[in-house]
Amino acid sequence: MAAPPRTDARTDSYDLDDLRRRVLPQDGGTVDDTVPQLARADPGLCGMALALADGTVLASEQADAPVSVQSAVKPFLFALALLDTGGAALDRVGIEPTGEAYDAIKLEGGTGRPPNPMVNAGALLTASLVRGDDVEARSARVLEGLSAFAGSELAVDDDVARSEHLLGDRNHALAHLMRAEGALEVGADDAVAVYARACAVLVDARRLAVMGATLALGGRNPVTGDQVVPREVARDVVSVMATCGVYDGSGRWMRSVGVPAKSSVSGAVVLSATGVLGAAVISPPLDEQGTSVRGHVASELLSRELDLHAFGSRRG
Ligand code: GLN
């Protein structure tokens, strides 16, 4: 019997503006204020996009509104670190969930490695493992890699990068702790600088959905056709998104949405439904775990209406 179709008419004609209208009344949560640029975000912003396996991108109103990617960059930094180290990055960072906040000052017991690549310690480390001899070269490599995932040339918001670098005291603390444990091989300040620039890359829902789709579709960007990372790298990254992507809310997310995802303090959420699609929702007000409130509700509805739950899907 032929394999069931991975996209279908229901997905192709999904009405994201209707979904957006349904989630807009959810006005809970608070906008992050860790850097002034994020504190100024419009709490009413809500943009959504889906990127399908055939390269079609569906978008709602406000799907082109830019925000800094923040922690939604972490799966992609992990992917680039795996690619650039030929997989050796897996020896340098754990892959177990922490049950703690994203910026917890905590390393893996016994090894001194960061617990996983989806929390700040891990992303500081993976950003230090991408190819490049200094901050500039690694930052350029990160931007080039993220652009390949997005199928579009991305840019850094320099103001956000400066604020993240200056105000990221917990990130500096984590970098120094990892140096002390022998886990981080580059200078602590250099590690924070590259990570801060990575968090400050501007995305919108449309581009972020394509990035999520590239991971969901075995590392191949469905819009450009580029094989951005090998299939095994995409598989490893999505596996860790599934268990650690929503920090200490990952278990509840997996039950209620069932699609590997990564949240961030700018309110961006990226989802990778393996073999089917990538999605993004961007809406700044956050719940206590630092996940977009509308992003979570929209993801639940999307998962239910498009039958995306990894463990409850009726797809073949
Ligand atoms: N810029 C933030 C930080 O490192 C990103 C955190 C996030 O989005 N959860 O602290």
Short mmCIF file of C-alpha atoms and ligand atoms in Angstrom, two decimals:
data_model
loop_
_atom_site.label_atom_id
_atom_site.label_comp_id
_atom_site.label_asym_id
_atom_site.label_seq_id
_atom_site.Cartn_x
_atom_site.Cartn_y
_atom_site.Cartn_z
CA MET A 1 0.00 0.00 0.00
CA ALA A 2 1.27 3.48 -0.81
CA ALA A 3 2.54 5.61 2.07
CA PRO A 4 -0.01 8.15 3.24
CA PRO A 5 0.50 11.67 1.89
CA ARG A 6 2.57 13.81 4.22
CA THR A 7 0.76 17.00 3.34
CA ASP A 8 -2.90 17.12 2.51
CA ALA A 9 -5.60 19.47 1.33
CA ARG A 10 -6.46 20.43 4.90
CA THR A 11 -2.87 21.56 5.53
CA ASP A 12 -2.49 23.29 2.15
CA SER A 13 -5.56 25.44 2.72
CA TYR A 14 -5.20 26.04 6.46
CA ASP A 15 -6.44 29.51 7.40
CA LEU A 16 -3.77 31.09 9.60
CA ASP A 17 -5.58 34.45 9.76
CA ASP A 18 -8.52 32.64 11.28
CA LEU A 19 -6.25 30.91 13.82
CA ARG A 20 -4.68 34.28 14.60
CA ARG A 21 -8.10 35.83 15.23
CA ARG A 22 -8.97 32.98 17.58
CA VAL A 23 -5.81 33.33 19.70
CA LEU A 24 -5.58 37.16 19.76
CA PRO A 25 -8.05 37.49 22.67
CA GLN A 26 -5.61 35.49 24.87
CA ASP A 27 -4.07 38.47 26.61
CA GLY A 28 -2.26 36.76 29.51
CA GLY A 29 1.48 36.80 30.11
CA THR A 30 4.09 39.52 30.35
CA VAL A 31 6.59 40.90 27.89
CA ASP A 32 10.22 40.12 28.76
CA ASP A 33 12.25 43.02 30.12
CA THR A 34 15.74 41.55 30.39
CA VAL A 35 16.94 43.99 27.72
CA PRO A 36 15.27 47.35 26.94
CA GLN A 37 14.65 46.47 23.29
CA LEU A 38 12.51 43.46 24.31
CA ALA A 39 10.66 45.48 26.95
CA ARG A 40 9.43 47.80 24.18
CA ALA A 41 7.80 44.96 22.22
CA ASP A 42 4.15 45.35 21.24
CA PRO A 43 2.14 42.92 23.41
CA GLY A 44 -0.53 42.79 20.69
CA LEU A 45 1.87 41.48 18.04
CA CYS A 46 0.93 38.06 16.72
CA GLY A 47 2.33 36.58 13.51
CA MET A 48 2.19 32.98 12.29
CA ALA A 49 3.48 30.93 9.40
CA LEU A 50 3.65 27.34 8.18
CA ALA A 51 6.32 26.04 5.81
CA LEU A 52 5.26 22.84 4.04
CA ALA A 53 7.33 20.04 2.54
CA ASP A 54 6.68 21.21 -1.03
CA GLY A 55 8.11 24.66 -0.25
CA THR A 56 4.75 26.42 0.12
CA VAL A 57 4.74 28.99 2.94
CA LEU A 58 1.40 29.97 4.46
CA ALA A 59 1.40 33.18 6.48
CA SER A 60 -0.97 35.22 8.64
CA GLU A 61 -1.16 38.94 9.07
CA GLN A 62 1.99 40.21 10.86
CA ALA A 63 4.00 37.18 9.69
CA ASP A 64 6.63 39.61 8.40
CA ALA A 65 7.07 41.53 11.67
CA PRO A 66 10.71 41.17 12.78
CA VAL A 67 11.84 40.25 16.30
CA SER A 68 15.18 39.05 17.64
CA VAL A 69 15.28 35.27 17.53
CA GLN A 70 16.59 34.89 21.11
CA SER A 71 16.49 31.30 22.36
CA ALA A 72 14.73 30.02 19.27
CA VAL A 73 18.24 30.14 17.79
CA LYS A 74 19.42 27.32 20.06
CA PRO A 75 18.40 24.31 17.93
CA PHE A 76 20.15 25.90 14.96
CA LEU A 77 23.33 26.63 16.93
CA PHE A 78 23.33 23.00 18.01
CA ALA A 79 22.89 21.91 14.40
CA LEU A 80 25.76 24.10 13.21
CA ALA A 81 28.00 22.89 16.05
CA LEU A 82 27.25 19.26 15.14
CA LEU A 83 27.95 20.00 11.49
CA ASP A 84 31.17 21.92 12.08
CA THR A 85 32.59 19.42 14.58
CA GLY A 86 31.56 16.31 12.63
CA GLY A 87 29.33 15.24 15.52
CA ALA A 88 31.95 15.74 18.24
CA ALA A 89 29.75 18.46 19.81
CA LEU A 90 27.73 15.57 21.28
CA ASP A 91 30.64 14.80 23.62
CA ARG A 92 30.77 18.38 24.84
CA VAL A 93 27.16 18.98 25.84
CA GLY A 94 24.60 16.76 27.59
CA ILE A 95 21.15 15.98 26.19
CA GLU A 96 19.07 15.55 29.34
CA PRO A 97 16.28 17.95 30.35
CA THR A 98 16.99 20.10 33.40
CA GLY A 99 13.57 20.83 34.87
CA GLU A 100 14.97 24.28 35.58
CA ALA A 101 14.84 27.77 34.11
CA TYR A 102 16.70 28.47 30.88
CA ASP A 103 19.38 30.55 32.59
CA ALA A 104 19.93 28.35 35.66
CA ILE A 105 23.54 28.44 36.83
CA LYS A 106 23.96 24.72 36.71
CA LEU A 107 26.17 22.27 34.85
CA GLU A 108 25.92 18.49 34.52
CA GLY A 109 27.04 16.74 37.71
CA GLY A 110 30.32 14.84 37.32
CA THR A 111 31.26 16.11 33.87
CA GLY A 112 30.94 19.91 34.20
CA ARG A 113 29.33 19.98 30.75
CA PRO A 114 26.23 22.06 30.09
CA PRO A 115 23.10 19.96 30.67
CA ASN A 116 21.69 20.34 27.15
CA PRO A 117 21.96 22.67 24.12
CA MET A 118 18.50 24.22 24.64
CA VAL A 119 19.41 26.09 27.85
CA ASN A 120 21.78 29.05 27.97
CA ALA A 121 24.82 27.12 29.21
CA GLY A 122 24.49 24.71 26.31
CA ALA A 123 23.95 27.38 23.69
CA LEU A 124 26.95 29.37 24.93
CA LEU A 125 28.94 26.20 24.38
CA THR A 126 27.51 25.18 21.00
CA ALA A 127 28.02 28.74 19.71
CA SER A 128 31.69 28.39 20.71
CA LEU A 129 32.00 25.20 18.63
CA VAL A 130 31.00 26.58 15.24
CA ARG A 131 33.81 27.06 12.77
CA GLY A 132 35.90 30.23 13.16
CA ASP A 133 39.04 31.39 14.94
CA ASP A 134 37.63 34.45 16.65
CA VAL A 135 34.39 36.18 17.63
CA GLU A 136 33.99 37.80 14.24
CA ALA A 137 34.53 34.62 12.25
CA ARG A 138 32.24 32.53 14.45
CA SER A 139 29.52 35.20 14.37
CA ALA A 140 29.76 35.36 10.58
CA ARG A 141 29.56 31.57 10.37
CA VAL A 142 26.47 31.55 12.63
CA LEU A 143 24.74 34.19 10.51
CA GLU A 144 25.56 32.35 7.29
CA GLY A 145 24.29 29.06 8.74
CA LEU A 146 21.06 30.57 10.08
CA SER A 147 20.45 32.23 6.72
CA ALA A 148 20.78 28.85 5.00
CA PHE A 149 18.15 27.42 7.38
CA ALA A 150 15.88 30.39 6.63
CA GLY A 151 16.56 30.42 2.87
CA SER A 152 16.98 34.16 3.15
CA GLU A 153 19.76 36.53 4.20
CA LEU A 154 19.30 37.33 7.89
CA ALA A 155 20.73 40.32 9.78
CA VAL A 156 21.78 41.04 13.36
CA ASP A 157 20.18 43.84 15.40
CA ASP A 158 23.39 45.40 16.77
CA ASP A 159 21.61 47.25 19.57
CA VAL A 160 20.05 44.05 20.86
CA ALA A 161 23.41 42.24 20.56
CA ARG A 162 25.12 44.97 22.60
CA SER A 163 22.44 44.87 25.30
CA GLU A 164 22.51 41.09 25.49
CA HIS A 165 26.28 41.17 25.85
CA LEU A 166 26.32 43.96 28.44
CA LEU A 167 23.34 42.88 30.51
CA GLY A 168 23.69 39.11 30.30
CA ASP A 169 25.24 38.68 33.73
CA ARG A 170 24.01 35.12 34.13
CA ASN A 171 25.48 34.22 30.74
CA HIS A 172 28.84 35.66 31.78
CA ALA A 173 28.62 33.67 35.02
CA LEU A 174 27.82 30.47 33.09
CA ALA A 175 30.68 31.04 30.65
CA HIS A 176 33.16 31.56 33.51
CA LEU A 177 31.86 28.49 35.31
CA MET A 178 32.29 26.40 32.15
CA ARG A 179 35.84 27.74 31.77
CA ALA A 180 36.57 26.76 35.35
CA GLU A 181 35.23 23.25 34.67
CA GLY A 182 37.29 22.93 31.50
CA ALA A 183 34.14 22.63 29.36
CA LEU A 184 34.57 25.87 27.41
CA GLU A 185 37.69 26.29 25.32
CA VAL A 186 37.25 29.88 24.10
CA GLY A 187 37.44 32.96 26.34
CA ALA A 188 34.34 33.53 28.48
CA ASP A 189 33.67 37.00 27.09
CA ASP A 190 34.15 35.76 23.52
CA ALA A 191 31.62 32.98 24.12
CA VAL A 192 29.04 35.47 25.42
CA ALA A 193 29.71 37.82 22.49
CA VAL A 194 28.99 35.16 19.84
CA TYR A 195 25.91 33.89 21.68
CA ALA A 196 24.60 37.46 22.19
CA ARG A 197 24.91 38.16 18.46
CA ALA A 198 23.17 34.89 17.66
CA CYS A 199 20.25 35.81 19.96
CA ALA A 200 20.03 39.21 18.25
CA VAL A 201 19.47 37.84 14.73
CA LEU A 202 16.22 39.22 13.33
CA VAL A 203 13.58 36.77 12.16
CA ASP A 204 9.88 36.90 11.41
CA ALA A 205 7.30 34.12 11.53
CA ARG A 206 7.70 33.38 7.83
CA ARG A 207 11.48 32.91 8.00
CA LEU A 208 11.39 31.08 11.32
CA ALA A 209 8.81 28.62 9.96
CA VAL A 210 11.17 27.78 7.08
CA MET A 211 13.99 27.26 9.59
CA GLY A 212 11.77 24.87 11.56
CA ALA A 213 10.76 23.08 8.37
CA THR A 214 14.39 22.53 7.39
CA LEU A 215 14.93 20.63 10.65
CA ALA A 216 11.60 18.80 10.27
CA LEU A 217 12.44 17.69 6.74
CA GLY A 218 15.77 15.97 7.36
CA GLY A 219 17.93 19.09 7.08
CA ARG A 220 16.75 20.03 3.57
CA ASN A 221 15.34 23.53 3.16
CA PRO A 222 12.01 22.99 1.34
CA VAL A 223 12.12 26.46 -0.25
CA THR A 224 15.68 26.55 -1.60
CA GLY A 225 16.21 22.79 -1.89
CA ASP A 226 19.59 23.13 -0.08
CA GLN A 227 20.69 20.28 2.16
CA VAL A 228 21.68 22.60 5.02
CA VAL A 229 22.71 19.86 7.48
CA PRO A 230 22.80 16.06 7.14
CA ARG A 231 19.68 14.07 8.02
CA GLU A 232 21.31 12.64 11.20
CA VAL A 233 22.09 16.14 12.46
CA ALA A 234 18.47 17.23 11.95
CA ARG A 235 17.28 14.09 13.73
CA ASP A 236 19.56 14.71 16.72
CA VAL A 237 18.49 18.35 16.98
CA VAL A 238 14.75 17.66 16.77
CA SER A 239 15.08 14.86 19.35
CA VAL A 240 16.60 17.29 21.83
CA MET A 241 14.01 19.96 20.99
CA ALA A 242 11.35 17.39 21.89
CA THR A 243 12.78 16.71 25.34
CA CYS A 244 14.33 20.08 26.27
CA GLY A 245 12.99 22.79 23.91
CA VAL A 246 10.46 24.37 26.26
CA TYR A 247 12.76 24.21 29.32
CA ASP A 248 10.94 23.16 32.48
CA GLY A 249 7.66 23.21 30.52
CA SER A 250 8.84 20.59 28.00
CA GLY A 251 6.80 17.72 29.44
CA ARG A 252 3.55 19.67 29.48
CA TRP A 253 4.27 20.98 25.97
CA MET A 254 4.87 17.48 24.64
CA ARG A 255 1.58 16.26 26.07
CA SER A 256 -0.53 19.21 24.96
CA VAL A 257 1.10 20.04 21.60
CA GLY A 258 3.16 16.95 20.79
CA VAL A 259 5.40 18.75 18.30
CA PRO A 260 9.09 19.40 19.05
CA ALA A 261 9.52 23.14 19.53
CA LYS A 262 11.74 25.86 20.88
CA SER A 263 10.48 28.90 22.72
CA SER A 264 12.22 32.21 23.37
CA VAL A 265 11.91 35.42 25.38
CA SER A 266 11.02 37.52 22.33
CA GLY A 267 7.85 35.42 22.07
CA ALA A 268 9.05 33.47 19.05
CA VAL A 269 8.18 29.77 18.99
CA VAL A 270 9.51 27.49 16.27
CA LEU A 271 8.02 24.03 15.67
CA SER A 272 9.35 21.08 13.68
CA ALA A 273 6.79 18.38 12.83
CA THR A 274 8.97 15.64 11.40
CA GLY A 275 8.31 14.83 7.76
CA VAL A 276 5.40 17.25 7.59
CA LEU A 277 6.09 20.95 8.19
CA GLY A 278 7.75 23.71 10.14
CA ALA A 279 5.76 26.40 11.90
CA ALA A 280 6.38 29.61 13.79
CA VAL A 281 4.30 31.80 16.03
CA ILE A 282 5.61 35.14 17.26
CA SER A 283 3.78 36.92 20.06
CA PRO A 284 5.71 38.61 22.91
CA PRO A 285 3.70 38.07 26.13
CA LEU A 286 5.27 35.10 27.98
CA ASP A 287 4.13 32.61 30.59
CA GLU A 288 6.23 31.76 33.66
CA GLN A 289 8.46 29.37 31.72
CA GLY A 290 9.34 32.09 29.20
CA THR A 291 7.10 30.69 26.44
CA SER A 292 4.74 32.83 24.38
CA VAL A 293 1.20 32.49 25.75
CA ARG A 294 -0.42 32.89 22.32
CA GLY A 295 2.34 30.77 20.84
CA HIS A 296 1.40 27.90 23.12
CA VAL A 297 -2.34 28.18 22.49
CA ALA A 298 -1.85 28.53 18.73
CA SER A 299 0.49 25.52 18.70
CA GLU A 300 -2.08 23.38 20.51
CA LEU A 301 -4.78 24.34 18.03
CA LEU A 302 -2.49 23.81 15.05
CA SER A 303 -1.45 20.41 16.33
CA ARG A 304 -5.05 19.34 16.87
CA GLU A 305 -6.44 20.78 13.65
CA LEU A 306 -3.61 19.53 11.43
CA ASP A 307 -3.19 16.25 13.31
CA LEU A 308 0.47 16.85 14.15
CA HIS A 309 0.83 15.28 17.62
CA ALA A 310 3.82 12.94 17.52
CA PHE A 311 2.07 10.40 19.75
CA GLY A 312 -1.57 10.99 18.94
CA SER A 313 -1.54 11.50 15.21
CA ARG A 314 -3.92 9.58 13.00
CA ARG A 315 -1.56 10.13 10.06
CA GLY A 316 -0.10 6.80 8.89
N1 GLN B 1 18.86 36.45 25.37
C1 GLN B 1 18.37 35.50 26.21
C2 GLN B 1 19.44 34.99 27.16
O1 GLN B 1 20.38 34.42 26.89
C3 GLN B 1 17.70 34.39 25.49
C4 GLN B 1 16.91 33.64 26.47
C5 GLN B 1 15.62 33.07 25.95
O2 GLN B 1 15.11 33.42 24.90
N2 GLN B 1 15.04 32.24 26.76
O3 GLN B 1 19.36 35.13 28.29
#
